[in-house]
């Protein structure tokens, strides 16, 4: 008897779901998938990312692609290709991906790039907000996109990120300042030489990292003449031997006349004489 009752309940439940309710289908399955790699959207491959207890169900085929964790560069190339195909229609998905940590970081990087490429300079105010993002990859991506969009007005952002906790972000901020030729930020670049985060090793035995060498050269590129005198003094000190080449480059850019061609010994002698000329009696 119990078996018959159970069977009747199961049957009635099945009949109700079949006749009274339509089976729920995700929006991405209803969409036209002609321009999308269907294999990536099959049920077994489809990834529903989680953030805490929440699950993200993609609204579009493009979002489904951005949810999938990339295993190789092919997937990242596919993201770019499909985003460009949709053009303006891809923008809501790109913004959603950028704002949500449930999506793979590599995909959020691509979304940032694609937003800048599709929207152009109109995207700059929104992308600039990500220079304060806790994820260093998004801070880096936003800097790169702002540079690509030739955004010179974000000088405060570039100056601030010269002191970012991530060295790779600091280096990108330095590149932005150099390529955009933001001469007014030269004092902030010079300040990098005094930032202990740009050195490796313990106190008393610290070594200058490559970012210091690049900063010295950028000081020259930006024609920061106020740094000429201290750099001449540095050239006289053997403890700066590891950056003689960079100092020579910067001083040659700042000075009216570059150092003569030849060995570093010749150049050192040349700048030593110049240092004497700088002395005011």
Coordinates of C-alpha atoms in Angstrom, one line a residue:
X1 CA 0.0 0.0 0.0
X2 CA 2.8 2.4 0.9
X3 CA 4.5 1.6 -2.3
X4 CA 1.3 2.5 -4.3
X5 CA 0.9 5.8 -2.4
X6 CA 4.6 6.7 -3.1
X7 CA 4.2 5.9 -6.8
X8 CA 1.1 8.0 -7.0
X9 CA 2.8 11.0 -5.5
X10 CA 5.8 10.7 -7.8
X11 CA 3.5 10.4 -10.8
X12 CA 1.3 13.4 -9.8
X13 CA 4.4 15.4 -9.2
X14 CA 5.7 14.6 -12.6
X15 CA 2.4 15.3 -14.3
X16 CA 2.3 18.7 -12.6
X17 CA 5.7 19.8 -13.6
X18 CA 5.2 18.6 -17.2
X19 CA 1.8 20.2 -17.7
X20 CA 1.6 23.2 -15.3
X21 CA 5.2 24.4 -15.4
X22 CA 7.7 24.9 -18.1
X23 CA 11.2 23.7 -17.4
X24 CA 13.5 26.7 -16.5
X25 CA 16.1 27.4 -19.1
X26 CA 19.0 29.8 -18.6
X27 CA 19.0 32.8 -20.8
X28 CA 22.3 31.9 -22.4
X29 CA 20.8 28.6 -23.7
X30 CA 18.0 30.6 -25.4
X31 CA 20.4 32.9 -27.2
X32 CA 21.8 32.5 -30.7
X33 CA 25.1 30.8 -30.3
X34 CA 26.3 31.0 -34.0
X35 CA 29.1 33.4 -33.2
X36 CA 30.3 31.6 -30.1
X37 CA 32.3 28.4 -29.5
X38 CA 29.4 26.1 -28.5
X39 CA 31.8 23.6 -26.9
X40 CA 32.6 26.1 -24.2
X41 CA 28.9 26.5 -23.4
X42 CA 28.0 22.8 -23.1
X43 CA 26.6 21.8 -19.7
X44 CA 29.7 19.8 -18.7
X45 CA 32.0 22.7 -19.5
X46 CA 29.9 25.5 -18.3
X47 CA 31.2 27.0 -15.1
X48 CA 28.9 28.6 -12.5
X49 CA 31.3 30.7 -10.4
X50 CA 30.7 31.1 -6.7
X51 CA 31.2 33.9 -4.3
X52 CA 30.3 32.8 -0.9
X53 CA 27.0 31.0 -1.1
X54 CA 25.8 32.8 -4.2
X55 CA 25.9 31.3 -7.7
X56 CA 26.2 33.3 -10.9
X57 CA 24.1 32.2 -13.8
X58 CA 25.2 33.9 -17.0
X59 CA 22.6 36.0 -18.9
X60 CA 24.5 35.8 -22.2
X61 CA 26.8 33.5 -24.1
X62 CA 29.5 36.1 -23.7
X63 CA 29.2 36.1 -19.9
X64 CA 29.3 32.3 -19.9
X65 CA 32.7 32.6 -21.6
X66 CA 33.9 35.1 -19.1
X67 CA 32.9 32.8 -16.3
X68 CA 35.0 29.9 -17.6
X69 CA 38.5 29.7 -16.1
X70 CA 41.0 30.1 -18.9
X71 CA 43.4 27.1 -19.4
X72 CA 45.3 28.7 -22.2
X73 CA 45.7 31.8 -24.4
X74 CA 43.2 30.4 -26.9
X75 CA 40.4 31.1 -24.5
X76 CA 41.6 34.6 -23.8
X77 CA 41.8 35.2 -27.6
X78 CA 38.2 33.9 -27.9
X79 CA 37.0 36.4 -25.2
X80 CA 38.5 39.3 -27.2
X81 CA 37.1 38.0 -30.5
X82 CA 33.6 37.6 -29.2
X83 CA 33.6 40.9 -27.3
X84 CA 34.6 42.7 -30.4
X85 CA 31.9 41.0 -32.4
X86 CA 29.2 42.3 -30.1
X87 CA 30.8 45.8 -29.9
X88 CA 28.5 48.1 -27.8
X89 CA 26.2 45.2 -26.8
X90 CA 29.2 43.6 -24.9
X91 CA 29.6 46.6 -22.6
X92 CA 27.1 45.6 -19.9
X93 CA 28.8 42.2 -19.6
X94 CA 32.3 43.7 -19.6
X95 CA 31.3 46.0 -16.7
X96 CA 29.7 43.2 -14.8
X97 CA 32.9 41.1 -15.1
X98 CA 35.2 43.9 -14.1
X99 CA 33.1 44.6 -10.9
X100 CA 32.7 41.0 -9.7
X101 CA 35.5 39.0 -8.1
X102 CA 33.7 35.8 -8.9
X103 CA 35.1 35.9 -12.5
X104 CA 38.7 34.7 -13.1
X105 CA 41.2 37.5 -12.8
X106 CA 42.6 36.9 -16.3
X107 CA 39.2 37.3 -17.7
X108 CA 38.6 40.5 -15.8
X109 CA 41.9 41.8 -17.2
X110 CA 40.6 41.1 -20.8
X111 CA 37.3 42.7 -19.9
X112 CA 39.1 45.9 -18.9
X113 CA 41.0 46.0 -22.2
X114 CA 37.9 45.3 -24.2
X115 CA 35.9 48.0 -22.5
X116 CA 38.6 50.5 -23.4
X117 CA 38.8 49.3 -27.0
X118 CA 35.1 49.3 -27.6
X119 CA 34.2 52.5 -25.8
X120 CA 37.4 54.4 -26.4
X121 CA 38.0 57.5 -24.4
X122 CA 34.5 57.5 -23.1
X123 CA 35.4 54.6 -20.9
X124 CA 38.3 56.4 -19.2
X125 CA 36.4 57.9 -16.2
X126 CA 35.0 54.4 -15.3
X127 CA 38.3 52.6 -15.9
X128 CA 40.2 55.2 -13.8
X129 CA 38.2 54.1 -10.7
X130 CA 39.9 50.7 -10.9
X131 CA 43.3 52.2 -10.2
X132 CA 42.1 52.0 -6.5
X133 CA 41.0 48.4 -6.8
X134 CA 42.3 45.9 -4.2
X135 CA 43.4 43.5 -6.9
X136 CA 46.8 44.6 -8.4
X137 CA 46.0 43.0 -11.7
X138 CA 43.0 45.4 -12.2
X139 CA 45.1 48.4 -11.1
X140 CA 47.7 47.4 -13.6
X141 CA 45.1 46.8 -16.4
X142 CA 43.5 50.1 -15.8
X143 CA 46.9 51.9 -16.0
X144 CA 47.7 50.2 -19.3
X145 CA 44.3 51.1 -20.8
X146 CA 44.5 54.7 -19.7
X147 CA 47.9 54.9 -21.4
X148 CA 46.5 53.3 -24.5
X149 CA 43.8 55.9 -24.5
X150 CA 46.4 58.7 -24.1
X151 CA 44.8 60.0 -20.9
X152 CA 47.0 62.7 -19.6
X153 CA 44.6 64.3 -17.2
X154 CA 44.9 61.5 -14.6
X155 CA 48.2 62.9 -13.3
X156 CA 47.2 62.5 -9.7
X157 CA 46.5 58.8 -10.2
X158 CA 49.9 58.2 -11.9
X159 CA 51.7 60.1 -9.1
X160 CA 49.9 58.1 -6.4
X161 CA 50.6 54.7 -8.1
X162 CA 54.3 55.4 -8.1
X163 CA 54.0 54.4 -4.4
X164 CA 51.7 51.4 -5.0
X165 CA 52.2 48.3 -2.9
X166 CA 52.9 46.3 -6.1
X167 CA 56.2 46.9 -7.8
X168 CA 54.7 46.0 -11.2
X169 CA 52.0 48.6 -10.7
X170 CA 54.6 51.2 -9.7
X171 CA 56.6 50.4 -12.8
X172 CA 53.6 50.8 -15.1
X173 CA 52.8 54.1 -13.5
X174 CA 56.3 55.2 -14.3
X175 CA 55.9 54.1 -17.9
X176 CA 52.7 56.1 -18.2
X177 CA 54.4 59.2 -17.0
X178 CA 57.4 58.6 -19.3
X179 CA 55.4 57.9 -22.5
X180 CA 52.8 60.6 -21.8
X181 CA 55.7 63.0 -21.2
X182 CA 54.2 64.4 -18.0
X183 CA 57.2 66.6 -17.0
X184 CA 55.3 68.1 -14.0
X185 CA 55.4 64.7 -12.3
X186 CA 59.2 64.5 -12.5
X187 CA 59.6 65.4 -8.7
X188 CA 57.4 62.3 -7.9
X189 CA 59.6 60.1 -10.1
X190 CA 62.7 61.5 -8.4
X191 CA 61.1 60.6 -5.0
X192 CA 61.1 56.9 -6.1
X193 CA 64.9 56.9 -5.3
X194 CA 64.1 57.3 -1.7
X195 CA 61.3 54.7 -1.4
X196 CA 62.6 51.7 0.5
X197 CA 60.1 49.5 -1.3
X198 CA 62.2 49.9 -4.5
X199 CA 65.2 48.3 -2.8
X200 CA 65.8 44.6 -2.0
X201 CA 67.6 43.2 1.0
X202 CA 67.7 44.0 4.7
X203 CA 68.3 47.4 6.1
X204 CA 72.0 48.4 5.9
X205 CA 72.5 46.0 3.0
X206 CA 69.8 47.1 0.5
X207 CA 70.3 46.9 -3.2
X208 CA 68.7 49.1 -5.9
X209 CA 66.1 47.2 -8.0
X210 CA 65.7 47.8 -11.7
X211 CA 62.8 50.2 -11.1
X212 CA 65.4 52.6 -9.6
X213 CA 67.4 52.5 -12.8
X214 CA 64.4 53.1 -14.9
X215 CA 63.3 56.0 -12.6
X216 CA 66.7 57.7 -13.0
X217 CA 66.4 57.5 -16.8
X218 CA 62.8 58.8 -16.7
X219 CA 64.1 61.8 -14.7
X220 CA 66.3 62.6 -17.6
X221 CA 63.6 62.0 -20.1
X222 CA 61.4 64.5 -18.3
X223 CA 64.2 67.0 -18.2
X224 CA 64.1 67.5 -14.4
X225 CA 67.0 69.9 -14.1
X226 CA 66.7 70.1 -10.3
X227 CA 68.1 66.6 -10.2
X228 CA 71.2 67.5 -12.0
X229 CA 73.3 68.6 -9.0
X230 CA 72.5 65.6 -6.8
X231 CA 73.1 63.2 -9.8
X232 CA 76.5 64.7 -10.4
X233 CA 77.3 64.1 -6.7
X234 CA 76.1 60.5 -7.1
X235 CA 78.5 60.0 -10.0
X236 CA 81.4 60.9 -7.7
X237 CA 80.4 58.2 -5.2
X238 CA 81.5 54.6 -5.8
X239 CA 78.4 53.2 -4.0
X240 CA 76.3 54.3 -7.0
X241 CA 78.6 52.4 -9.4
X242 CA 75.7 50.1 -10.3
X243 CA 73.7 53.0 -11.7
X244 CA 76.5 55.0 -13.5
X245 CA 75.1 54.1 -16.9
X246 CA 71.6 55.4 -16.0
X247 CA 73.1 58.5 -14.4
X248 CA 75.1 59.2 -17.5
X249 CA 71.9 58.8 -19.6
X250 CA 69.9 61.2 -17.4
X251 CA 72.6 63.8 -17.1
X252 CA 73.2 63.7 -20.9
X253 CA 69.5 64.4 -21.4
X254 CA 69.3 67.2 -18.8
X255 CA 72.6 68.9 -19.8
X256 CA 73.2 71.1 -22.8
X257 CA 75.8 68.7 -23.9
X258 CA 75.9 64.9 -23.6
X259 CA 79.0 63.0 -22.2
X260 CA 81.6 62.0 -24.8
X261 CA 81.6 58.6 -26.3
X262 CA 84.0 56.2 -24.7
X263 CA 84.5 54.2 -21.5
X264 CA 82.6 54.8 -18.3
X265 CA 85.9 56.0 -16.8
X266 CA 86.0 58.8 -19.4
X267 CA 82.4 59.7 -18.7
X268 CA 82.9 59.7 -15.0
X269 CA 85.8 62.1 -15.4
X270 CA 83.7 64.3 -17.7
X271 CA 80.9 64.6 -15.1
X272 CA 83.3 65.2 -12.3
X273 CA 84.5 68.3 -14.1
X274 CA 80.9 69.3 -14.7
X275 CA 80.2 69.0 -11.0
X276 CA 83.0 71.5 -10.3
X277 CA 81.4 73.9 -12.7
X278 CA 78.2 73.6 -10.7
X279 CA 79.9 74.8 -7.5
X280 CA 79.0 78.4 -6.6
X281 CA 81.9 80.4 -5.0

